[in-house]
Coordinates of C-alpha atoms in Angstrom, one line a residue:
M1451 CA 94.6 92.7 100.9
A1452 CA 96.8 90.4 99.3
S1453 CA 95.0 90.7 95.9
Q1454 CA 94.8 94.3 96.1
E1455 CA 96.8 96.8 93.9
I1456 CA 98.9 99.6 96.4
A1457 CA 98.9 102.7 95.2
R1458 CA 100.7 104.5 97.4
E1459 CA 102.4 103.1 100.8
F1460 CA 102.8 105.6 103.6
P1461 CA 105.2 104.5 106.8
D1462 CA 101.9 103.7 108.7
G1463 CA 98.9 102.7 105.9
V1464 CA 98.6 101.5 102.4
F1465 CA 96.5 103.3 100.0
F1466 CA 95.2 100.6 97.4
V1467 CA 93.9 101.9 93.5
D1468 CA 90.2 100.9 94.4
R1469 CA 90.6 103.8 97.0
S1470 CA 90.6 101.8 100.1
F1471 CA 93.0 102.0 102.7
A1472 CA 94.6 99.9 105.4
R1473 CA 96.6 100.9 108.5
K1474 CA 99.4 99.2 109.3
S1475 CA 101.9 99.8 112.7
M1476 CA 104.9 102.5 111.8
P1477 CA 108.1 100.6 111.8
K1478 CA 110.2 101.2 115.2
F1479 CA 113.0 102.7 113.6
L1480 CA 111.0 105.4 112.1
R1481 CA 109.6 106.6 115.4
V1482 CA 112.1 108.7 117.7
P1483 CA 111.5 108.2 121.4
A1484 CA 111.4 111.2 123.6
N1485 CA 114.6 112.2 125.2
P1486 CA 114.3 114.5 128.1
S1487 CA 118.1 114.6 128.9
A1488 CA 119.0 115.4 125.4
S1489 CA 120.9 118.7 124.4
P1490 CA 120.5 121.4 122.8
I1491 CA 116.7 120.2 122.7
A1492 CA 115.4 118.1 125.4
S1493 CA 112.1 116.0 124.5
R1494 CA 109.2 114.8 126.7
D1495 CA 105.5 113.2 125.6
A1496 CA 102.8 114.2 127.8
V1497 CA 99.1 113.4 128.1
I1498 CA 96.4 115.7 126.7
D1499 CA 93.2 113.4 126.7
E1500 CA 93.7 109.8 127.9
E1501 CA 90.1 109.3 126.7
H1502 CA 90.5 110.1 122.7
G1503 CA 94.2 109.4 122.9
I1504 CA 95.5 112.8 122.3
W1505 CA 99.2 113.3 123.3
A1506 CA 102.0 115.9 122.8
R1507 CA 105.5 115.8 122.3
I1508 CA 107.2 118.6 124.1
F1509 CA 110.6 120.4 123.3
L1510 CA 112.5 122.2 125.3
P1511 CA 115.6 124.1 124.0
T1512 CA 118.4 123.4 127.2
D1513 CA 120.3 126.7 127.0
Q1514 CA 117.3 128.9 127.2
A1515 CA 115.4 127.0 129.8
Q1516 CA 118.5 127.2 131.9
G1517 CA 118.9 130.9 131.3
K1518 CA 122.0 130.6 129.3
G1519 CA 120.5 133.0 126.5
E1520 CA 120.7 136.6 126.1
G1521 CA 118.4 138.4 129.0
D1522 CA 116.1 136.6 131.0
S1523 CA 114.8 133.6 129.1
S1524 CA 113.1 131.5 131.6
K1525 CA 109.8 131.8 130.3
L1526 CA 109.8 130.9 126.4
P1527 CA 107.3 131.4 123.5
V1528 CA 104.8 128.2 122.8
V1529 CA 104.5 126.8 119.5
L1530 CA 101.5 124.4 119.1
F1531 CA 102.7 122.2 116.3
F1532 CA 100.4 120.1 114.4
H1533 CA 101.8 117.6 111.8
G1534 CA 101.0 116.5 108.2
G1535 CA 100.0 113.2 106.5
G1536 CA 96.8 114.2 105.1
F1537 CA 94.7 113.5 108.4
V1538 CA 95.2 110.1 107.7
T1539 CA 98.7 109.0 108.3
L1540 CA 101.7 109.7 110.2
S1541 CA 102.2 110.8 114.3
A1542 CA 104.1 113.5 116.2
D1543 CA 106.8 110.5 116.9
F1544 CA 107.6 110.3 113.4
C1545 CA 111.1 110.8 112.6
V1546 CA 110.8 113.5 110.3
F1547 CA 108.2 115.9 112.3
H1548 CA 110.7 115.3 115.6
V1549 CA 113.4 116.5 113.9
L1550 CA 111.4 119.6 112.5
C1551 CA 110.2 120.3 115.7
S1552 CA 113.6 120.4 117.2
S1553 CA 115.1 122.1 114.5
I1554 CA 112.4 124.9 115.1
A1555 CA 112.5 124.8 118.9
E1556 CA 116.5 125.1 118.5
K1557 CA 115.9 128.3 115.8
L1558 CA 113.7 130.4 117.6
G1559 CA 114.2 129.6 121.3
A1560 CA 110.6 128.1 121.8
L1561 CA 109.1 125.5 123.6
V1562 CA 107.2 123.4 121.1
I1563 CA 104.6 121.1 121.3
G1564 CA 103.9 118.8 118.7
V1565 CA 100.4 117.1 119.3
N1566 CA 99.4 113.8 118.1
Y1567 CA 95.5 114.0 116.9
R1568 CA 93.0 111.5 115.9
L1569 CA 93.4 110.2 112.5
A1570 CA 90.6 109.3 109.7
P1571 CA 88.9 107.0 108.4
E1572 CA 88.7 106.0 112.4
N1573 CA 87.8 109.6 113.1
R1574 CA 86.7 111.8 110.3
L1575 CA 86.9 115.5 110.6
P1576 CA 86.1 117.6 112.6
A1577 CA 88.0 115.1 115.2
A1578 CA 91.3 116.5 114.3
Y1579 CA 89.7 120.1 115.0
E1580 CA 88.5 119.5 118.4
D1581 CA 91.8 117.4 119.0
G1582 CA 93.8 120.7 117.9
F1583 CA 91.6 123.1 120.2
A1584 CA 91.6 120.8 123.0
A1585 CA 95.2 120.7 122.8
L1586 CA 95.6 124.8 122.9
K1587 CA 93.2 124.8 126.0
W1588 CA 95.2 122.2 127.7
L1589 CA 97.8 124.3 127.6
A1590 CA 96.0 126.9 130.1
D1591 CA 94.4 124.1 132.3
E1592 CA 95.0 123.9 136.0
Q1593 CA 94.8 120.1 135.2
G1594 CA 96.8 120.0 132.0
G1595 CA 99.6 121.7 131.1
R1596 CA 99.9 123.9 134.4
R1597 CA 100.6 120.3 135.8
D1598 CA 103.5 119.8 133.3
P1599 CA 106.9 120.8 135.1
W1600 CA 108.5 122.0 131.8
L1601 CA 105.4 124.3 130.7
A1602 CA 104.7 125.3 134.3
S1603 CA 108.3 126.3 134.6
H1604 CA 109.0 127.9 130.9
A1605 CA 106.2 128.4 128.9
D1606 CA 105.0 132.0 128.3
L1607 CA 101.1 131.8 127.4
S1608 CA 100.8 135.3 126.0
K1609 CA 103.4 134.5 123.4
I1610 CA 101.9 131.1 121.6
L1611 CA 102.2 130.6 118.2
V1612 CA 100.0 127.7 116.2
M1613 CA 102.0 126.0 113.4
G1614 CA 101.5 123.4 111.0
D1615 CA 102.5 121.5 108.0
S1616 CA 100.4 120.0 105.2
A1617 CA 97.3 118.9 106.7
G1618 CA 99.1 120.2 110.0
G1619 CA 98.6 123.4 108.3
N1620 CA 95.0 123.4 107.4
L1621 CA 94.1 122.2 111.1
A1622 CA 96.3 125.0 112.4
H1623 CA 93.9 127.4 110.3
H1624 CA 91.0 126.3 111.8
V1625 CA 92.2 126.0 115.7
T1626 CA 93.1 129.4 114.9
V1627 CA 89.9 130.6 113.3
R1628 CA 87.9 129.2 116.4
A1629 CA 90.4 130.6 118.8
A1630 CA 89.6 133.9 117.3
V1631 CA 86.0 134.1 118.8
E1632 CA 86.6 132.2 122.0
D1633 CA 87.7 133.1 125.5
L1634 CA 91.3 132.1 125.8
G1635 CA 91.7 133.7 129.4
E1636 CA 95.3 134.7 129.6
M1637 CA 96.7 132.9 126.4
R1638 CA 97.0 134.9 123.5
I1639 CA 98.1 133.5 120.0
M1640 CA 100.4 136.0 118.5
G1641 CA 100.4 134.4 114.9
Q1642 CA 100.3 131.3 112.4
V1643 CA 102.4 130.0 110.2
L1644 CA 101.0 127.3 107.8
I1645 CA 103.6 125.4 105.9
Q1646 CA 102.0 124.0 102.6
P1647 CA 98.5 124.0 104.3
F1648 CA 96.2 120.8 102.6
F1649 CA 93.3 122.9 101.2
G1650 CA 91.3 121.7 98.2
G1651 CA 88.0 121.7 96.5
I1652 CA 85.9 120.2 93.2
A1653 CA 87.3 122.9 90.6
R1654 CA 90.9 122.1 89.5
F1655 CA 93.7 124.7 89.5
P1656 CA 96.6 124.4 87.3
S1657 CA 99.0 122.8 89.8
E1658 CA 96.7 120.4 90.3
T1659 CA 96.5 119.4 86.5
K1660 CA 99.9 120.0 85.2
P1661 CA 102.2 116.4 84.9
Q1662 CA 103.5 115.7 88.1
P1663 CA 106.7 113.2 88.7
P1664 CA 105.7 109.8 89.7
N1665 CA 107.7 110.2 93.1
S1666 CA 106.0 113.3 94.0
T1667 CA 105.2 112.9 98.0
L1668 CA 101.8 114.6 97.0
T1669 CA 99.8 113.9 94.0
T1670 CA 96.5 115.2 92.6
D1671 CA 94.9 111.6 92.6
L1672 CA 96.4 110.8 96.1
S1673 CA 94.9 114.1 97.5
D1674 CA 91.6 113.3 96.3
Q1675 CA 91.9 109.9 98.2
L1676 CA 92.9 111.4 101.4
W1677 CA 90.3 113.9 101.1
E1678 CA 87.7 111.1 100.8
L1679 CA 88.8 109.2 103.8
A1680 CA 89.1 112.5 105.7
L1681 CA 85.9 114.0 105.1
P1682 CA 82.3 113.3 106.7
I1683 CA 80.8 110.6 104.9
G1684 CA 79.0 112.2 101.9
A1685 CA 80.9 115.4 101.6
S1686 CA 82.4 116.9 98.7
R1687 CA 86.0 118.8 98.4
D1688 CA 84.1 121.6 98.2
H1689 CA 83.1 121.0 102.0
P1690 CA 84.1 124.4 104.2
Y1691 CA 87.1 121.8 105.9
C1692 CA 88.7 121.6 102.8
H1693 CA 87.8 124.2 100.3
V1694 CA 88.5 126.9 103.2
V1695 CA 88.1 129.9 100.9
A1696 CA 84.5 129.2 99.4
P1697 CA 82.6 132.0 98.4
D1698 CA 80.0 131.6 101.3
L1699 CA 83.1 131.4 103.6
K1700 CA 84.7 135.0 103.0
A1701 CA 82.1 137.2 104.9
Q1702 CA 82.7 134.8 108.3
L1703 CA 86.2 135.6 107.7
R1704 CA 86.2 139.4 107.2
E1705 CA 84.0 139.4 110.5
I1706 CA 86.7 138.0 112.9
E1707 CA 88.9 140.6 113.5
A1708 CA 91.1 139.3 116.1
L1709 CA 92.7 136.9 113.5
P1710 CA 96.4 136.9 114.2
K1711 CA 98.9 137.5 111.3
A1712 CA 100.2 134.5 109.3
L1713 CA 103.0 133.5 107.5
V1714 CA 101.6 131.2 104.7
V1715 CA 104.3 128.7 102.4
A1716 CA 104.1 127.3 99.3
G1717 CA 106.3 125.6 97.0
S1718 CA 106.2 126.5 93.3
E1719 CA 106.4 122.8 92.7
D1720 CA 103.9 121.7 95.0
V1721 CA 100.6 120.3 93.8
L1722 CA 99.2 122.2 96.2
C1723 CA 100.7 125.3 95.2
D1724 CA 98.1 127.6 93.2
R1725 CA 95.3 126.5 96.3
V1726 CA 97.8 128.3 99.1
V1727 CA 98.5 131.1 96.7
E1728 CA 94.5 131.4 96.6
F1729 CA 94.4 131.1 100.2
A1730 CA 96.9 133.8 100.9
E1731 CA 95.0 136.2 98.4
V1732 CA 91.4 135.6 99.6
M1733 CA 92.4 136.3 103.0
R1734 CA 94.3 139.3 102.0
E1735 CA 90.8 140.5 100.4
C1736 CA 89.3 140.0 103.9
G1737 CA 91.3 142.4 105.2
K1738 CA 94.0 139.8 107.4
D1739 CA 97.6 140.6 107.8
L1740 CA 99.3 137.9 106.0
E1741 CA 103.0 137.0 104.4
L1742 CA 103.4 134.7 101.9
L1743 CA 106.6 132.8 100.9
V1744 CA 106.8 131.1 97.8
V1745 CA 109.8 128.5 97.8
E1746 CA 111.2 128.3 94.5
N1747 CA 111.8 124.6 92.9
A1748 CA 110.1 123.2 95.9
G1749 CA 108.0 120.0 95.8
H1750 CA 105.3 119.0 98.8
A1751 CA 107.0 118.3 102.0
F1752 CA 110.4 119.7 100.8
Y1753 CA 111.4 120.3 104.5
I1754 CA 111.5 116.7 105.2
V1755 CA 115.4 116.8 104.0
P1756 CA 116.4 118.9 107.3
E1757 CA 120.1 120.1 106.3
S1758 CA 118.8 121.2 102.3
E1759 CA 119.5 125.0 101.6
K1760 CA 115.4 124.9 101.0
T1761 CA 114.8 123.8 104.6
A1762 CA 116.9 126.4 106.0
Q1763 CA 115.5 128.9 103.9
L1764 CA 112.3 128.1 105.3
L1765 CA 113.8 128.1 109.0
E1766 CA 115.3 131.6 108.5
K1767 CA 112.0 133.0 107.0
I1768 CA 110.0 131.6 110.0
S1769 CA 112.3 132.9 112.7
A1770 CA 112.3 136.4 111.1
F1771 CA 108.5 136.2 111.3
V1772 CA 108.6 135.0 114.4
H1773 CA 111.0 138.0 115.6
G1774 CA 109.0 140.5 114.2
L1775 CA 106.0 139.4 116.4
I1776 CA 107.9 138.7 119.4
P1777 CA 111.3 140.9 119.2
K1778 CA 112.9 139.9 122.0
I1779 CA 113.1 136.3 121.3
N1780 CA 116.0 134.7 121.9
S1781 CA 116.1 133.4 117.7
K1782 CA 119.0 132.4 116.1
V1783 CA 119.0 135.2 113.3

């Protein structure tokens, strides 16, 4: 490994110029421990599937949980959140996602569940999709989420939102599409929020070919390498996991009547921008209810700066979107 030239280094992995990848342990200072006694947002971890190593971090707004919000707030909407990282890196306890999920929980007055799913290349797609759907089903499982004290006391499973950023946005889309054609019992997905979803394809779009700053969080080359590691061996970027709006998939999308309304977020300077806009346009062509927000002068993962104006804009838009779906939610709008 010492002789290999490093192309990009992440907290828990190294990408090499020769297209190989080596996983490493994330530094302890970048992993935030759960704190069940914290306020205004408490957090705790729960096991979803011990065999496959799937777990979740649950974020609970303490004021709403204690009935200090407006009206009866003992039961809260649930946000099922999938983190980004190209399906290859990062985790639910990474500091960026801990802060983001805490901010979402506080802004919406919702119980947020950040899912830690299996990563590629050790577990290539569709492993993450299977884990994401397993997490959704776990919520209502008598031997799963119903046994969790926070979920049992505070989760309103008739008001679920599926959300994710980057690869997590892709994952959220696939989970929601599957959920729309399966029996979820009492659970109801009210909406989905896809933040700069990680989509791709073989043909290049202008946002993928224009010059990119060397410090960009995501470049076209890195995107390609992530897909090489995440897709089934031998699959190209035109695989439906990646190119989710390929022509032969449109007919399937049109047939899914129960797909919930979506908020789709793009960044004007993100390498994925044109992909995200294309996705929104195709979904609308297929008759789906969708709002598109393009954040100007925003690169990929712009929301990792929690106090920035753009992050505040994103949270405000998410809050307004959710408030429109669930009028009585105690969100801070």
